[in-house]
C-alpha positions as a Markdown table, in Angstrom:
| # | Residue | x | y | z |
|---|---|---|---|---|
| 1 | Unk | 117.1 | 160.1 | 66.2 |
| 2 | Unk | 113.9 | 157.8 | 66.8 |
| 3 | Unk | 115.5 | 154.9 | 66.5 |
| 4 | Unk | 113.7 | 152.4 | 69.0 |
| 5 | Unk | 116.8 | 151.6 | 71.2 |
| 6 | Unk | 117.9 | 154.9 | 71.4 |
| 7 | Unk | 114.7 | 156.4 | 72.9 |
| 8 | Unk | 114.1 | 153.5 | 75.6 |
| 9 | Unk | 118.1 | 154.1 | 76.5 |
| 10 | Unk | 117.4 | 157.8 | 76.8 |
| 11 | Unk | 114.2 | 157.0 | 79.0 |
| 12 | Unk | 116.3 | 154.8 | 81.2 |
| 13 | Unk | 118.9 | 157.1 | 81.8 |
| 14 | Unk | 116.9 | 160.4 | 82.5 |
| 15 | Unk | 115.0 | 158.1 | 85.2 |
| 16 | Unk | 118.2 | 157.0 | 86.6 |
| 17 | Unk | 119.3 | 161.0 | 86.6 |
| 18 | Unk | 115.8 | 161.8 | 88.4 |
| 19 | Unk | 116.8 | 159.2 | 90.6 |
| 20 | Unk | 119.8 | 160.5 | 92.1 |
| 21 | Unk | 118.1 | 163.8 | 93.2 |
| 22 | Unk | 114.9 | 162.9 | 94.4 |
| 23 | Unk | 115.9 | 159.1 | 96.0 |
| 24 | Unk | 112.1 | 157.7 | 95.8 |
| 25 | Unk | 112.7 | 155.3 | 99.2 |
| 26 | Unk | 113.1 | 158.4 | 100.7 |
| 27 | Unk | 110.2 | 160.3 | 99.4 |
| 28 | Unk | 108.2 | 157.4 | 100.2 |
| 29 | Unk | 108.7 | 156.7 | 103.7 |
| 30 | Unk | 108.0 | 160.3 | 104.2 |
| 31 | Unk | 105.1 | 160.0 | 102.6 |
| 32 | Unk | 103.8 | 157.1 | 104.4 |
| 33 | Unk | 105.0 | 158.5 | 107.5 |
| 34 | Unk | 101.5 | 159.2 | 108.8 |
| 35 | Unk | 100.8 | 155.5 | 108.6 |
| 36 | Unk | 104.4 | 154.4 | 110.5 |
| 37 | Unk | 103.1 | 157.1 | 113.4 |
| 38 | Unk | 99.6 | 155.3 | 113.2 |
| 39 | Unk | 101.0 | 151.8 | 113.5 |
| 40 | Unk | 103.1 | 152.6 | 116.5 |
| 41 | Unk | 100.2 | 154.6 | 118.6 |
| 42 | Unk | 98.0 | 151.5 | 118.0 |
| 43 | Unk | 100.5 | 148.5 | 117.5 |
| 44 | Unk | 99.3 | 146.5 | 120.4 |
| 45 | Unk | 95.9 | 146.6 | 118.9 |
| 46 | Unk | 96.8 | 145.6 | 115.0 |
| 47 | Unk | 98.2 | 142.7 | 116.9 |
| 48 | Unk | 95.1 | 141.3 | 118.1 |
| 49 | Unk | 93.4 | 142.3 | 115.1 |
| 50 | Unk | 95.9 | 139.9 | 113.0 |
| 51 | Unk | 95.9 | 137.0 | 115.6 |
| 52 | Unk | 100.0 | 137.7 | 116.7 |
| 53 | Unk | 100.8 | 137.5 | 120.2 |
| 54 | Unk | 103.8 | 138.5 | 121.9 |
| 55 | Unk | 105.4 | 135.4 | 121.4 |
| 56 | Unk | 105.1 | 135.0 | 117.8 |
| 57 | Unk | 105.5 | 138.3 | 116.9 |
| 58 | Unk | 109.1 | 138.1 | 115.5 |
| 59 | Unk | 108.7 | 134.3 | 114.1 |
| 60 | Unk | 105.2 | 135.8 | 112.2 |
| 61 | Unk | 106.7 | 138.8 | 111.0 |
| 62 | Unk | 110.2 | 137.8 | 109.8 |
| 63 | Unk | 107.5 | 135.2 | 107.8 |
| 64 | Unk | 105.6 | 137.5 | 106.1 |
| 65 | Unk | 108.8 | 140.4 | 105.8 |
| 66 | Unk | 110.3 | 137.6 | 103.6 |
| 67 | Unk | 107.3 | 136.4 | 101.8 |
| 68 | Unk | 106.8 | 140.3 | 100.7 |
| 69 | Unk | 110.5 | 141.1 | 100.0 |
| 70 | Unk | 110.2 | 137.8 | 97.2 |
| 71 | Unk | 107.1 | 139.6 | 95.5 |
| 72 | Unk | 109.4 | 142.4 | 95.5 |
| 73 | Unk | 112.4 | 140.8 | 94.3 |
| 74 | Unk | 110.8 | 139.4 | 91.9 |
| 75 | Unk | 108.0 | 141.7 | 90.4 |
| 76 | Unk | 109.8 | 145.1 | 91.0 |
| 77 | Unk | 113.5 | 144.1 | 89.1 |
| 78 | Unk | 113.6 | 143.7 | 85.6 |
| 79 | Unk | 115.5 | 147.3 | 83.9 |
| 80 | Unk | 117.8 | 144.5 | 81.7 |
| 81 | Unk | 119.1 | 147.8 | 80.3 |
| 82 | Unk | 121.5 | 147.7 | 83.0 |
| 83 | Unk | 123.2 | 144.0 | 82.0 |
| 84 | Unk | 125.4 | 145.9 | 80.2 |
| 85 | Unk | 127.2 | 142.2 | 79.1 |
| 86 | Unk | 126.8 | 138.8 | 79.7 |
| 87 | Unk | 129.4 | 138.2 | 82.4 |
| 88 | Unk | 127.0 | 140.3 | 85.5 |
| 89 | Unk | 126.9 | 138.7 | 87.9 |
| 90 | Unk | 123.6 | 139.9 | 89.0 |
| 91 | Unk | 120.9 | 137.3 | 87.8 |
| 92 | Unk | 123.1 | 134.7 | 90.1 |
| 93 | Unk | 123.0 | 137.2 | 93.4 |
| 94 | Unk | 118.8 | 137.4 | 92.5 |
| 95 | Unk | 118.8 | 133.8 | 92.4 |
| 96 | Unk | 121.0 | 133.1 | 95.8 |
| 97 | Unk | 118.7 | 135.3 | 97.5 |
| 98 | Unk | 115.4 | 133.4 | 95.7 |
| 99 | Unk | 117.1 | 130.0 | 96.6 |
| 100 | Unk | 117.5 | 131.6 | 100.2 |
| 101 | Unk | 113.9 | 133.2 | 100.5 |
| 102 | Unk | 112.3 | 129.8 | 99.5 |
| 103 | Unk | 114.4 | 127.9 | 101.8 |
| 104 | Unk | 113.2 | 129.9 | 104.5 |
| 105 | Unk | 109.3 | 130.0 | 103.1 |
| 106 | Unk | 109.8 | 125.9 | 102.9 |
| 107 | Unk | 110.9 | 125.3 | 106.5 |
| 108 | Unk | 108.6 | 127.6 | 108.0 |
| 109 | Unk | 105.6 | 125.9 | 106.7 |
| 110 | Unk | 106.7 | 122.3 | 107.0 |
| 111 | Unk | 103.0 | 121.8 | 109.0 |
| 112 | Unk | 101.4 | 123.4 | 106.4 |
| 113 | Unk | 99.4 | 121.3 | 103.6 |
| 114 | Unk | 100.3 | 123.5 | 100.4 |
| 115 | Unk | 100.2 | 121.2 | 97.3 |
| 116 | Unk | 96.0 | 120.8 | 97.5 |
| 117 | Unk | 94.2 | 121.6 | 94.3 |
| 118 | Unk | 93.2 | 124.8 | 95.7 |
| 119 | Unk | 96.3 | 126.0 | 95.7 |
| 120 | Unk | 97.5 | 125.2 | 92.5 |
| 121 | Unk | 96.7 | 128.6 | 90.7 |
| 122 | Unk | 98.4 | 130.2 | 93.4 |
| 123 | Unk | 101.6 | 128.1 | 92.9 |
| 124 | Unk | 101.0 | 128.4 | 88.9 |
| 125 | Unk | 101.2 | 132.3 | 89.4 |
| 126 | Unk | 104.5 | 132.3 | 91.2 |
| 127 | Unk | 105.8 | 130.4 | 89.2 |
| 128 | Unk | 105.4 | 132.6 | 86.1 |
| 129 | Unk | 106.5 | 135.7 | 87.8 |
| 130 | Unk | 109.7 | 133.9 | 88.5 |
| 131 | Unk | 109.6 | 132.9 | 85.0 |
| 132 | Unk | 109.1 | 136.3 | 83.9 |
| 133 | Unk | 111.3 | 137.8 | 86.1 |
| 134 | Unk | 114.4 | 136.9 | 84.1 |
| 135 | Unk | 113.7 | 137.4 | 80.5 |
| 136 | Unk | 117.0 | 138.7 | 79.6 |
| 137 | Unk | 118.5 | 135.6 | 78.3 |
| 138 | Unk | 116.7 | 131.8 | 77.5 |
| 139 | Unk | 118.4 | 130.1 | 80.7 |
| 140 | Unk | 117.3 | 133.0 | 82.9 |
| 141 | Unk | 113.6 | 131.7 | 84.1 |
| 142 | Unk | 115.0 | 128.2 | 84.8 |
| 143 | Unk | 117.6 | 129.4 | 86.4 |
| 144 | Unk | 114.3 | 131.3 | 88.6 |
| 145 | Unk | 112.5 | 128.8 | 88.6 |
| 146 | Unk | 114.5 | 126.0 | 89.6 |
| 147 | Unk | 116.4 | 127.4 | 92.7 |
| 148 | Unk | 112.9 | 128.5 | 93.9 |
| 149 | Unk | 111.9 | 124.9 | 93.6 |
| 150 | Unk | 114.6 | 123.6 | 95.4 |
| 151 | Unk | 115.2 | 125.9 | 98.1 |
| 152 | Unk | 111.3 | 125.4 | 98.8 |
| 153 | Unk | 111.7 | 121.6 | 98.8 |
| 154 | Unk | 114.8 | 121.9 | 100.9 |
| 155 | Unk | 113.3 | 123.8 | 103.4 |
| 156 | Unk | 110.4 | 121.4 | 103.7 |
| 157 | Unk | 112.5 | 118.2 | 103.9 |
| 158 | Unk | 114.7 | 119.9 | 106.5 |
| 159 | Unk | 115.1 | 118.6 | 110.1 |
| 160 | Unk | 114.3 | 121.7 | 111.5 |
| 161 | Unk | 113.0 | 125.4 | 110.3 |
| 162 | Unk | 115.0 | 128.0 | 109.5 |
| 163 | Unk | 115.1 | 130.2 | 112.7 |
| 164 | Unk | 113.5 | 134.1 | 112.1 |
| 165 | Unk | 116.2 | 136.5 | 112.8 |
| 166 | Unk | 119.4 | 134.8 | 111.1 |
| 167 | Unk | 117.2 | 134.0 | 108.0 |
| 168 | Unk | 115.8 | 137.5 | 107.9 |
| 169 | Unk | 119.2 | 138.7 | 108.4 |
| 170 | Unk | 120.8 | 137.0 | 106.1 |
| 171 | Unk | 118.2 | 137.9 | 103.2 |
| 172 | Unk | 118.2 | 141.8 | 104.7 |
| 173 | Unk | 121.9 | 141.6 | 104.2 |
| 174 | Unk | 122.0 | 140.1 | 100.5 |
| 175 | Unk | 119.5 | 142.2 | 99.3 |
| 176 | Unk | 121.2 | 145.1 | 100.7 |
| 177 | Unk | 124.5 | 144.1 | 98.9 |
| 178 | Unk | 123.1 | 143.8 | 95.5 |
| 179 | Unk | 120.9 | 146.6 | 95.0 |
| 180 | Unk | 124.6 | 148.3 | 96.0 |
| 181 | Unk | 126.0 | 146.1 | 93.1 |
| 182 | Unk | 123.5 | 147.5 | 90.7 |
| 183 | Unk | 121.7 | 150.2 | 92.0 |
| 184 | Unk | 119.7 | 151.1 | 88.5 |
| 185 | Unk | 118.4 | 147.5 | 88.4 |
| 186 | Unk | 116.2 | 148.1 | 91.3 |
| 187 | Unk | 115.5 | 151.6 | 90.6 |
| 188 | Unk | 117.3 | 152.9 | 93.4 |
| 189 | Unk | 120.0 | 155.3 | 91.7 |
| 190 | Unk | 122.8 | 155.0 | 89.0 |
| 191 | Unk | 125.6 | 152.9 | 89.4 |
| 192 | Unk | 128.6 | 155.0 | 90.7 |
| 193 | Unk | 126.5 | 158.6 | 91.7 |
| 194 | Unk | 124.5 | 157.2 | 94.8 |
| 195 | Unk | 124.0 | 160.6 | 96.9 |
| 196 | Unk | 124.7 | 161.1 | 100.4 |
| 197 | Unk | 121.0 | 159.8 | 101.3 |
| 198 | Unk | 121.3 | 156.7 | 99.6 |
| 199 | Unk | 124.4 | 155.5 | 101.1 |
| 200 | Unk | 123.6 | 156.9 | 104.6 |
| 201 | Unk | 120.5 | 154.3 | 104.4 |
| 202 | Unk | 122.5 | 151.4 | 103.1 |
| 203 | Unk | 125.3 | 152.0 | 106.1 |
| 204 | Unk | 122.6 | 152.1 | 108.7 |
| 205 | Unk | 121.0 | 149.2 | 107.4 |
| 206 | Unk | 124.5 | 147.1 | 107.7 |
| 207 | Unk | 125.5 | 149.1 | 110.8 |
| 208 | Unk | 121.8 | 147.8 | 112.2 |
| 209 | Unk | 122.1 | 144.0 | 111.0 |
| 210 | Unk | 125.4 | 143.8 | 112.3 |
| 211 | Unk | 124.7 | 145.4 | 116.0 |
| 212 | Unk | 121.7 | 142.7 | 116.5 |
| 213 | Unk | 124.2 | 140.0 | 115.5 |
| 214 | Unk | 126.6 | 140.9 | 117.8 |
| 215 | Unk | 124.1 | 141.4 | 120.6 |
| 216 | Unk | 122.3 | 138.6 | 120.0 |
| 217 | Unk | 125.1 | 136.1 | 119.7 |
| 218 | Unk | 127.7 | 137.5 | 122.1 |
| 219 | Unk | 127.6 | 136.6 | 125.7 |
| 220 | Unk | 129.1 | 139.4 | 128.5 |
| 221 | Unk | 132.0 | 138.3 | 130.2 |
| 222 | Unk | 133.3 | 141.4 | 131.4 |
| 223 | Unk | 136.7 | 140.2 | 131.4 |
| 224 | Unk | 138.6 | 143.0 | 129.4 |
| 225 | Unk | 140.5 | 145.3 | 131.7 |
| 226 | Unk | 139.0 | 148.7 | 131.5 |
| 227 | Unk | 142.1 | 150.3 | 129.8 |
| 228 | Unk | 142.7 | 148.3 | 127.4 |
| 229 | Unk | 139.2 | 147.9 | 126.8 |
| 230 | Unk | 139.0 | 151.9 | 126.3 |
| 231 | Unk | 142.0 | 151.8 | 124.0 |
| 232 | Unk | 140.6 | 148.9 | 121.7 |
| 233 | Unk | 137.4 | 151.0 | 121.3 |
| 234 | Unk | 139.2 | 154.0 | 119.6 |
| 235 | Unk | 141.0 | 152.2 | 117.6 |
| 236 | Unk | 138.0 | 150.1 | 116.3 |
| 237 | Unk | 136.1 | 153.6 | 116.3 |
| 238 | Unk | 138.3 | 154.7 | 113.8 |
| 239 | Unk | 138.5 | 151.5 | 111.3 |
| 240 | Unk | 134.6 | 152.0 | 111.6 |
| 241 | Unk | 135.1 | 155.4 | 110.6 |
| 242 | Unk | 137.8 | 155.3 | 108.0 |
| 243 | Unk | 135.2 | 152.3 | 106.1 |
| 244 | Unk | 132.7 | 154.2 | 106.3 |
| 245 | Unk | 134.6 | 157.1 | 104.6 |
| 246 | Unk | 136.1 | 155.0 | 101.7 |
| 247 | Unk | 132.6 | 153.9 | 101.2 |
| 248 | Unk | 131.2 | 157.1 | 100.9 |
| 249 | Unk | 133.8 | 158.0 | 98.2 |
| 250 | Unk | 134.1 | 154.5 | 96.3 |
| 251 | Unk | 130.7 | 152.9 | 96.5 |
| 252 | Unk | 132.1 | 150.0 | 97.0 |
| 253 | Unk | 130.6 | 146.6 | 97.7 |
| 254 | Unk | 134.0 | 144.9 | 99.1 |
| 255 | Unk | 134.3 | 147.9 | 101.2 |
| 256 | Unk | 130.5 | 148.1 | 102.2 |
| 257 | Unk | 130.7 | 144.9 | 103.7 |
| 258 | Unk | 134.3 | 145.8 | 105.4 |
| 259 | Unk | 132.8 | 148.3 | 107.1 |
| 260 | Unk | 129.8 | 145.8 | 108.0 |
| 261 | Unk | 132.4 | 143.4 | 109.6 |
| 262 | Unk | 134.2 | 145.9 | 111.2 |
| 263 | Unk | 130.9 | 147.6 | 112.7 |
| 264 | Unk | 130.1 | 144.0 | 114.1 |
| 265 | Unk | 133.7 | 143.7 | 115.5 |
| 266 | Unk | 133.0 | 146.9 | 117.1 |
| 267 | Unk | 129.9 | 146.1 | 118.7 |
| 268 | Unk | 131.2 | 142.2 | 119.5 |
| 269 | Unk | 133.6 | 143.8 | 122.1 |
| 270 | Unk | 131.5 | 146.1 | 123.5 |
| 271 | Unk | 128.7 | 143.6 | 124.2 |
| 272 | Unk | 131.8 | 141.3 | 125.5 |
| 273 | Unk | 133.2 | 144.0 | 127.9 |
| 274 | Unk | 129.7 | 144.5 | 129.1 |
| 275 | Unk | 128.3 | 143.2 | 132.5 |
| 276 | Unk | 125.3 | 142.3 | 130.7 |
| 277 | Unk | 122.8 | 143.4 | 128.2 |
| 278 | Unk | 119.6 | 144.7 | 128.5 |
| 279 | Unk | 117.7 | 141.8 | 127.7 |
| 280 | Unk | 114.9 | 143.4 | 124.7 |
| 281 | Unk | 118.0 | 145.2 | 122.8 |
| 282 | Unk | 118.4 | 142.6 | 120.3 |
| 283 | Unk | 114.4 | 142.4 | 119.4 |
| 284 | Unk | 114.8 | 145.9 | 119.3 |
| 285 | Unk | 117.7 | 146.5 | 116.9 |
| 286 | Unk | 116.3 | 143.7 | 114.6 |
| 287 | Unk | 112.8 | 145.4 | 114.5 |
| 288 | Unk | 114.6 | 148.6 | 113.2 |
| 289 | Unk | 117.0 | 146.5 | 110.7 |
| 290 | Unk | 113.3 | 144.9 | 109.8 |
| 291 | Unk | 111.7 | 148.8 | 109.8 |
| 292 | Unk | 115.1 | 150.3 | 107.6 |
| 293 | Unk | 114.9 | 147.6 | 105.3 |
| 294 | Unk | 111.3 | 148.3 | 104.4 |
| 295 | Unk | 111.8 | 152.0 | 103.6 |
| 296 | Unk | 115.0 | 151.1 | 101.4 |
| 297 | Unk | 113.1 | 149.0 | 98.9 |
| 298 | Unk | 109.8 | 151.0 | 99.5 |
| 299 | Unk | 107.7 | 148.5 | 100.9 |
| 300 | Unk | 106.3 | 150.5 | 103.8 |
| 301 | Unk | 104.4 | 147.0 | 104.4 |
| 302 | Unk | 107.7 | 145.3 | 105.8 |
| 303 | Unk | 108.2 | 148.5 | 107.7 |
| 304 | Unk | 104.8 | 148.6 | 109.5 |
| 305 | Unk | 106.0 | 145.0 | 110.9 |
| 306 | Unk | 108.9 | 146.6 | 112.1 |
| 307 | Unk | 107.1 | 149.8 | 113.3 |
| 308 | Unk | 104.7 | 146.7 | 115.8 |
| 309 | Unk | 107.4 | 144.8 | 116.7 |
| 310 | Unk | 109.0 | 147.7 | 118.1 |
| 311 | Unk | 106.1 | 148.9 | 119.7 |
| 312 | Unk | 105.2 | 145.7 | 121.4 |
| 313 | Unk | 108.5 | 145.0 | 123.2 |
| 314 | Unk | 109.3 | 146.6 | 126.2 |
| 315 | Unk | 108.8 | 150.5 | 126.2 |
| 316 | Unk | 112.2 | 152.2 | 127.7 |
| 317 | Unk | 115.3 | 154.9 | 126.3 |
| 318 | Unk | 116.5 | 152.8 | 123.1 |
| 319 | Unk | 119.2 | 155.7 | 122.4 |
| 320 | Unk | 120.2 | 154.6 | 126.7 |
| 321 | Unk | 120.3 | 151.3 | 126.2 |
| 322 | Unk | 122.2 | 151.2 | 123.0 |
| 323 | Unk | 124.9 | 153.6 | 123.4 |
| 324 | Unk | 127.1 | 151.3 | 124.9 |
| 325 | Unk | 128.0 | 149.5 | 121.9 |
| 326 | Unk | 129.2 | 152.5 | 120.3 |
C-alpha cells in the first residue's frame, strides 16, 4: 500500500485526472487575460520600450517565441511515468524539435559573437538542462545534447538564416503534434480523454498555421470559373469537416494532421480563386498561430508577442478580411 512506486503512479494519475476537467492552458490564459488586454491597448508603446520597429517586429519576435518555447521544451517535460516502454517514440520527436529550435537560434545569430568567456556559464547552463532533460535512459542527454550542438553549429555555418515565419511554423507545428502524441508528458491531459477544450485549441492552432501558409505562399490567379470554384469549396468544406469529426472522436495524430492538410488545401484554393489578398492577412494569421501557441503551452510570454504583433499591423475587420478563405 506505501510502496514507493505505487504512490508516485497514483500522484501522476490523479494529476492527469485533474487535468482533463480543469485544462490549466485554459485557466491560465484566462487568468492572464488582463495582461493580453494590457499589451494590445499599449502595444505600439512596449515596442519602443524594447527597441522593435515595425520592420523587425516579426523577425524579433519569431526569435525570442522560439528561444522561450526551448526553455519550455526543455525545463517543463520530464513526467517519464508516461514512457510506458522503450520503443516511444517521444524523446526522438523532443529532439527533432531541439535540433530544429537550435538550427533556427544558430542562423539567426550568425553576426552575433557568442563563444566569449562571458558567456560560457550561460552556455554551461543550457547545456545541463538539456542534459537533465532526458534522464529516463543513459543515451537520453547525449542524444539532447548533441542535436542541440549540431543544429546550433549548422545554423551558424549556414549560407543564409533561417527565415521567421516557416521556422516558427514549422516548430509551432511539431510541438503541436507531440504534446498530441503524449499529452500527459507535457502536462496537458491524459492520453486518449483530451476534452472538448483541449482539442478545440489544438485544431485552431493547425487550422491557423495552415491558413498563413496558404496565404502566404499562394499567389491569386483568379482563374477558377465561379461554379466550379463554388462546388470545389463544398466538397472541401466537408473533408474539413468530416477530419475534424474523426479527430474529435479518435485523437488521432495521423488524422490531426489530415485535417491540417486538408484545411490548407481548403484555404490554397480559396486564396487561388481570389482576385487578391489583403496584403497584412498573413502577418495577421501568423501573429494569432504565434498568440494560440502561447496559451496552449502556457507561456503567456510567447502570447504577449503575438498579442503586439497583432496590434502593430494594420488596424481593420480581421473576421472581413478572413472570411473568404473559409
Amino acid at each position: 500500500m506505501f510502496d514507493d512506486a505505487i504512490i508516485v503512479q497514483s500522484a501522476i494519475s490523479a494529476f492527469n485526472n485533474a487535468a482533463l476537467y480543469a485544462p490549466a492552458f485554459l485557466w491560465s490564459a484566462l487568468l492572464t487575460l488582463p495582461l493580453f488586454i494590457l499589451s494590445w491597448m499599449f502595444g505600439g508603446k512596449i515596442l519602443n520600450q524594447i527597441g522593435w520597429t515595425q520592420n523587425d517586429i516579426i523577425s524579433k519576435g519569431s526569435m525570442w517565441s522560439v528561444i522561450i518555447a526551448f526553455g519550455w521544451l526543455v525545463l517543463f517535460g520530464g513526467n517519464y511515468g508516461v514512457l510506458r516502454d522503450d520503443t516511444s517514440t517521444l524523446p526522438f520527436m523532443i529532439a527533432a524539435i531541439v535540433f530544429v529550435m537550435t538550427a533556427f537560434v544558430g542562423s539567426n545569430l550568425q553576426r552575433n559573437v557568442l563563444f566569449q568567456r562571458k558567456n560560457l556559464p550561460y552556455l554551461v547552463l543550457v547545456l545541463i538542462a538539456l542534459g537533465l532533460s532526458d534522464m529516463h535512459i543513459w543515451w537520453g542527454p547525449l542524444l539532447q545534447i548533441g542535436v542541440a550542438l549540431f543544429g546550433f553549429l549548422l545554423g551558424r555555418v549556414a549560407k543564409r538564416e533561417m527565415r521567421a515565419e516557416p521556422g516558427m511554423l514549422l516548430i509551432v507545428l511539431a510541438t503541436t503534434t507531440t504534446i498530441l502524441m503524449q499529452p500527459e508528458f507535457f502536462r496537458f491531459g491524459q492520453l486518449g480523454n483530451l476534452t472538448g477544450v483541449h482539442m478545440i485549441a489544438l485544431m485552431l492552432i493547425g487550422i491557423f498555421a495552415a491558413a498563413t501558409i496558404a496565404v502566404r505562399n499562394i499567389k491569386p490567379a483568379h482563374k477558377i470559373h465561379d461554379s466550379a470554384y463554388v462546388k470545389l469549396k463544398w466538397m472541401m468544406r466537408f473533408v474539413v469537416m468530416l477530419a475534424v469529426a474523426v479527430f474529435v472522436m479518435t485523437e488521432s495524430v495521423p488524422v490531426f494532421l489530415g485535417a491540417v492538410v486538408v484545411a490548407f488545401m481548403l484555404f490554397a484554393l480559396s486564396v487561388w480563386h481570389s482576385a487578391k489578398v489583403p496584403s497584412a492577412l498573413g502577418d495577421k494569421l501568423y501573429a494569432l498561430t504565434v498568440l494560440s501557441f502561447g496559451i496552449i503551452i502556457s507561456m503567456p510570454v510567447i502570447s504577449v508577442i503575438g498579442i503586439i504583433m497583432l496590434s502593430n499591423m494594420p488596424h481593420g475587420n480581421l473576421w472581413a478580411e478572413s472570411k473568404y478563405l473559409l
